[in-house]
Short mmCIF file of C-alpha atoms in Angstrom, two decimals:
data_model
loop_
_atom_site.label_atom_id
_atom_site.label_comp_id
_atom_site.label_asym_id
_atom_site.label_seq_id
_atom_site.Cartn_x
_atom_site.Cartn_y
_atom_site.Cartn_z
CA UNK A 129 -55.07 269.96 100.74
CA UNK A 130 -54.90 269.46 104.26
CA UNK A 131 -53.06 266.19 105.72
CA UNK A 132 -54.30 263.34 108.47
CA UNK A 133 -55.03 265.39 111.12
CA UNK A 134 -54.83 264.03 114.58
CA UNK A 135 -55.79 265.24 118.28
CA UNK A 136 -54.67 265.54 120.64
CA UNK A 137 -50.72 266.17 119.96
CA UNK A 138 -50.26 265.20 123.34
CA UNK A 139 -51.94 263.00 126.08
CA UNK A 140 -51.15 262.66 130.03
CA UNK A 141 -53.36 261.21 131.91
CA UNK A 142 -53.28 258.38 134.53
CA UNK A 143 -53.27 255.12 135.03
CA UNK A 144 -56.93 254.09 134.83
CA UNK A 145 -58.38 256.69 132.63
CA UNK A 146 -59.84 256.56 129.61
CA UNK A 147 -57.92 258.16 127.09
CA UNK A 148 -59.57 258.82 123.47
CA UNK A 149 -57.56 259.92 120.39
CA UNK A 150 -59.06 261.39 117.28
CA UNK A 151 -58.31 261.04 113.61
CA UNK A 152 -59.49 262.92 110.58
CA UNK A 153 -58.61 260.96 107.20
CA UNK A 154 -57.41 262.98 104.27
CA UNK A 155 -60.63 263.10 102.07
CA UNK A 156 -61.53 260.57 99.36
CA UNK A 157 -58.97 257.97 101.25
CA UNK A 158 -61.30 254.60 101.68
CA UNK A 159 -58.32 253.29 103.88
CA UNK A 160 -57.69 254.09 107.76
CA UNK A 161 -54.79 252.72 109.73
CA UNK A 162 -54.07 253.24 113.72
CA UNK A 163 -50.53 252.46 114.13
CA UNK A 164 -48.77 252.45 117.76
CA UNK A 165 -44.67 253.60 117.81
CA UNK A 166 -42.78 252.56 120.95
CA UNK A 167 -38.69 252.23 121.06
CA UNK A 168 -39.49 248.22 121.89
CA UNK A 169 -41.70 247.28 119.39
CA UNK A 170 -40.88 249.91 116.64
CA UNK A 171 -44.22 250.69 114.84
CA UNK A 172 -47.16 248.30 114.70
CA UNK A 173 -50.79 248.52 113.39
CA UNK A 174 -53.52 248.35 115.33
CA UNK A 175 -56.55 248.34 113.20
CA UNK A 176 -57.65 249.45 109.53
CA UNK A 177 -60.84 250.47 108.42
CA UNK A 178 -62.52 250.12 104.76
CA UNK A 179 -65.25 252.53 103.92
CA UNK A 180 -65.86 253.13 107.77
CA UNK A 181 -65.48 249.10 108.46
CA UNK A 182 -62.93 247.59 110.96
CA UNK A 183 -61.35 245.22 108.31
CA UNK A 184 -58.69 243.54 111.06
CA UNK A 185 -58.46 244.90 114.47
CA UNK A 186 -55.74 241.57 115.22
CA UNK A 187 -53.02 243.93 115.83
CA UNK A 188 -55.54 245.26 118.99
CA UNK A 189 -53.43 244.71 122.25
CA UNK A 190 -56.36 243.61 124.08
CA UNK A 191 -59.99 244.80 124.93
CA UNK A 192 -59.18 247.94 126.72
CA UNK A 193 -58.71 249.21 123.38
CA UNK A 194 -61.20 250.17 120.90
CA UNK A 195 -61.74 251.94 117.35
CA UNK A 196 -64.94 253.62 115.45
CA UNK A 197 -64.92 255.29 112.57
CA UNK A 198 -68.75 256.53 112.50
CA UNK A 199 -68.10 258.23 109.46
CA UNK A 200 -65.73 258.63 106.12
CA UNK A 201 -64.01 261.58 108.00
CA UNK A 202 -63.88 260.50 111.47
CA UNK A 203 -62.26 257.91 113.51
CA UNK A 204 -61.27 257.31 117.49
CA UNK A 205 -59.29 255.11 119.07
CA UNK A 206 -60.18 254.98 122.91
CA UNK A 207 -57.90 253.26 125.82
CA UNK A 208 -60.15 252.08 128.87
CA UNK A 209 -58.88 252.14 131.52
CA UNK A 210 -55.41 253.06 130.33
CA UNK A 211 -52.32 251.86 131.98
CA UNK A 212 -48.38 252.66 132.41
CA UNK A 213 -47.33 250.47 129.13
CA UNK A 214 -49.97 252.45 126.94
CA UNK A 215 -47.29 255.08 126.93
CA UNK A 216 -46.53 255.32 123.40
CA UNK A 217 -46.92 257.44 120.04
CA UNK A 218 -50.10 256.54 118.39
CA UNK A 219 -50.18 257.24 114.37
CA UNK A 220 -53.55 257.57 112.50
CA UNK A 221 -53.02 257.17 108.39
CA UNK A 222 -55.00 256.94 105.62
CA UNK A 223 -54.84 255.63 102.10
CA UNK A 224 -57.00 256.04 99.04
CA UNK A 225 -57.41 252.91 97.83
CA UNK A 226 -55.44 250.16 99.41
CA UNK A 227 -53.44 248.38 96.39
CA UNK A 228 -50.08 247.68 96.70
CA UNK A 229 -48.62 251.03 95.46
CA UNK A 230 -51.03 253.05 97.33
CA UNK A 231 -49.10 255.38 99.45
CA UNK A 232 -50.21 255.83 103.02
CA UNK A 233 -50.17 259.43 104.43
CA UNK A 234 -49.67 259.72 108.49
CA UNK A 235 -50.52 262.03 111.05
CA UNK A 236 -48.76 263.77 112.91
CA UNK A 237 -49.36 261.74 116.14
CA UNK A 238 -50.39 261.49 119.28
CA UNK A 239 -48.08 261.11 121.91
CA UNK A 240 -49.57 259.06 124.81
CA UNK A 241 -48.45 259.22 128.61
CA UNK A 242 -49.80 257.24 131.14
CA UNK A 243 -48.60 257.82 134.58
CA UNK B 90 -38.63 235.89 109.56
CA UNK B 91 -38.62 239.86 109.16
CA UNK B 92 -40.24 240.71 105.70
CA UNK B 93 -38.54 243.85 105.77
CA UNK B 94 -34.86 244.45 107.27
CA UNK B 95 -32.78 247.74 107.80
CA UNK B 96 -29.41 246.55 108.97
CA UNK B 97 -27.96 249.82 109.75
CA UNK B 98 -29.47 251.46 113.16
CA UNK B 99 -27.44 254.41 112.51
CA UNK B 100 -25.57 256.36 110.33
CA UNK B 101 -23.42 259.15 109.90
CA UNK B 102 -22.55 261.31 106.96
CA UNK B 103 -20.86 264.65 106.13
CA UNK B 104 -23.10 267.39 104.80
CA UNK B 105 -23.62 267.34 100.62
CA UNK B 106 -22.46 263.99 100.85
CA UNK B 107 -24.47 261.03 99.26
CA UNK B 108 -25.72 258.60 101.93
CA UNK B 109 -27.32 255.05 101.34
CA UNK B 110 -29.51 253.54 103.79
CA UNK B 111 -29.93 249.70 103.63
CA UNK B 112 -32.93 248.16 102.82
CA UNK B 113 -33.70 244.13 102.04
CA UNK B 114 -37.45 242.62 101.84
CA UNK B 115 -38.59 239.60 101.86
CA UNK B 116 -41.84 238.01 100.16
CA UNK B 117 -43.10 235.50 97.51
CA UNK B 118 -45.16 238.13 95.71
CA UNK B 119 -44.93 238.98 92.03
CA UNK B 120 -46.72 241.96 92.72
CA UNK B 121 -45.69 244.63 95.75
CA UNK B 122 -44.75 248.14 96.47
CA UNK B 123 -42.15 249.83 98.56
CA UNK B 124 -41.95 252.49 100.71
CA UNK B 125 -39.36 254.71 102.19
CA UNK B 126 -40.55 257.04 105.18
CA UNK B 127 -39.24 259.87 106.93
CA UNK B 128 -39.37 260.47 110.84
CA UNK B 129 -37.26 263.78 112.04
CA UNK B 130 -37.49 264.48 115.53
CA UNK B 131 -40.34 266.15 115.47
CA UNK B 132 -42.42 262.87 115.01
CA UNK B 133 -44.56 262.99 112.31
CA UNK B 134 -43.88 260.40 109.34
CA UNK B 135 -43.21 261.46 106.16
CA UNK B 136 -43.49 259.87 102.61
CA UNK B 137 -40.53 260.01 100.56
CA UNK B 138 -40.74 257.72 97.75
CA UNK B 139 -41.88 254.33 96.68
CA UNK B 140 -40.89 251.82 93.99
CA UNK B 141 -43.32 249.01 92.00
CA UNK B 142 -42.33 245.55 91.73
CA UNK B 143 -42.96 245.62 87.96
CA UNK B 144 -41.14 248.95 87.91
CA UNK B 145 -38.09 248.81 85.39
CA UNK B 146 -36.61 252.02 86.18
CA UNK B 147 -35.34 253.41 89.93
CA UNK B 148 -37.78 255.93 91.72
CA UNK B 149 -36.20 259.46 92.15
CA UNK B 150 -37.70 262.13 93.84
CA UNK B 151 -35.84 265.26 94.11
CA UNK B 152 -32.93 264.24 96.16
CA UNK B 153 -33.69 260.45 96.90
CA UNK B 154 -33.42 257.26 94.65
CA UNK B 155 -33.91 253.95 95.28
CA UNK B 156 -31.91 251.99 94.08
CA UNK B 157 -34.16 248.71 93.34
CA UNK B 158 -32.12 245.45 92.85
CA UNK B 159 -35.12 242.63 92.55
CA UNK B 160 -33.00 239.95 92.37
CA UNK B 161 -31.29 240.96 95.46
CA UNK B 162 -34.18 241.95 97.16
CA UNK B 163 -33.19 245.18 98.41
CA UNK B 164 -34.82 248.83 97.94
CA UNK B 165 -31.88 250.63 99.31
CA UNK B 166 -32.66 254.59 99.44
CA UNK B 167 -29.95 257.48 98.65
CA UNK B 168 -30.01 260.70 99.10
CA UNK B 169 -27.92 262.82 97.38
CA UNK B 170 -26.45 266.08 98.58
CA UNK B 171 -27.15 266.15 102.55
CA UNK B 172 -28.36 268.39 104.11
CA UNK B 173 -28.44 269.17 108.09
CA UNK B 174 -32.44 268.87 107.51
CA UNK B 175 -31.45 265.11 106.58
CA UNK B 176 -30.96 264.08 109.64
CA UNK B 177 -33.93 262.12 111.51
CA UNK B 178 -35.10 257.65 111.19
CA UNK B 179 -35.78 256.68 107.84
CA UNK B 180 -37.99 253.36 107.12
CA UNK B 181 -38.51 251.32 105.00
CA UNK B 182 -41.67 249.87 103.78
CA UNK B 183 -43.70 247.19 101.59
CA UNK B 184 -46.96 246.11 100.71
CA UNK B 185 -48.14 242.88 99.40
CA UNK B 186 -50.28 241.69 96.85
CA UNK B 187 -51.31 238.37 98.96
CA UNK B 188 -53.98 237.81 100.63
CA UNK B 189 -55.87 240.76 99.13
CA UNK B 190 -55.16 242.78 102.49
CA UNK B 191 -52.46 244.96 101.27
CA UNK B 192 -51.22 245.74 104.77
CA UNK B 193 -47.52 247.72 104.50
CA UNK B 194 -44.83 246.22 106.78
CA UNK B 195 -42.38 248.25 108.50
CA UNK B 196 -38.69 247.87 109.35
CA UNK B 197 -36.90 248.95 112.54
CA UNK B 198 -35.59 252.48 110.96
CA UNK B 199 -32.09 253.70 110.53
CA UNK B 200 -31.24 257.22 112.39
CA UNK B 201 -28.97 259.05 110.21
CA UNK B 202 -27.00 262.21 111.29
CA UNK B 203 -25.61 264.86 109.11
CA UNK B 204 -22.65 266.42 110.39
CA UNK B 205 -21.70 269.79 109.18
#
């Protein structure tokens, strides 16, 4: 079975562009996480969907970013307009049900530079 | 205060020798999983093995244990035999019953090199 898969594998871009990263889910997972790794803040989540619903988007830095999931197979997480401190690795992961000893499975990741 | 602690940011250890890498948690839960992850240079996270709270008996998988003290509150992983292939961050992991949200917390990771 194929894993998470995640694209791009890697990002560049510039300070002030929009940057969008894409997420497939394994299939039959009801759970979607968005995760962001940096050497400060080790890794942190961003959001998690339900069944294609944001459940808590708290862990959203602020409201340059966003996340859809449109569908049980699909999921983006855009940066607008993106800036230096964005540089990061972003994870997408997915679950099947949730419960406590539901195992997530991660992407590879996308790793972000802003310039 | 951290809900999950690795105490050890690295560690070294001679090729197929047995390593343990460090792993307390802390909740009020009577119910909760946890999680040990794999993160080699290349990047990507990998699941290793996880332990219930109601589990009696240590997780093994291949080369890695946990070694699950509930009283203590630790989850401490080992893996047995090392290989080169070992080396990379390990974390730690746990989800919670409360709340209903289930949301895994991660520690800080502990780099571990294999030295041939």
């Amino acid at each position: 079975d194929a894993g998470v898969i995640q694209s791009p594998r890697h990002e560049v871009t510039e300070m002030g562009q929009e940057v969008t990263l894409r997420c497939k889910p394994i299939s039959g997972h009801d759970y979607l996480f968005w995760y962001r790794q940096t050497m400060m803040r080790g890794l942190e989540l961003l959001i998690y969907f339900n069944n294609n619903v944001p459940i808590d988007d708290s862990g959203m830095p602020e409201d340059r970013f966003s996340a859809k999931m449109p569908n049980a197979s699909f999921s983006t997480l855009k940066i607008q307009p993106s800036e230096p401190r964005d540089s990061a690795v972003y994870f997408c992961a997915s679950s099947f049900d949730g419960r406590v000893l539901d195992t997530q499975y991660f992407g590879p990741g996308t790793r972000l530079t802003v310039l | 205060a951290q809900k999950i602690t690795q105490t050890q940011p690295g560690m070294f250890v001679q090729e197929k020798e047995a390593v343990t890498l460090d792993c307390t948690y802390d909740t009020s839960d009577q119910s909760y999983g946890l999680f040990w992850y794999k993160q080699p240079s290349s990047g990507e996270m990998i699941f290793l093995i996880y332990q219930g709270s109601y589990d009696e008996q240590n997780a093994t998988e291949g080369r890695y244990s946990l070694n699950f003290q509930k009283a203590r509150k630790s989850a401490n992983l080992v893996i047995s035999a090392s290989q080169l292939g070992d080396s990379a961050m390990y974390f730690c992991a746990m989800r919670e019953a409360s709340g209903g949200s289930y949301i895994p917390t991660f520690g800080r990771g502990t780099s571990l090199i294999v030295h041939p």
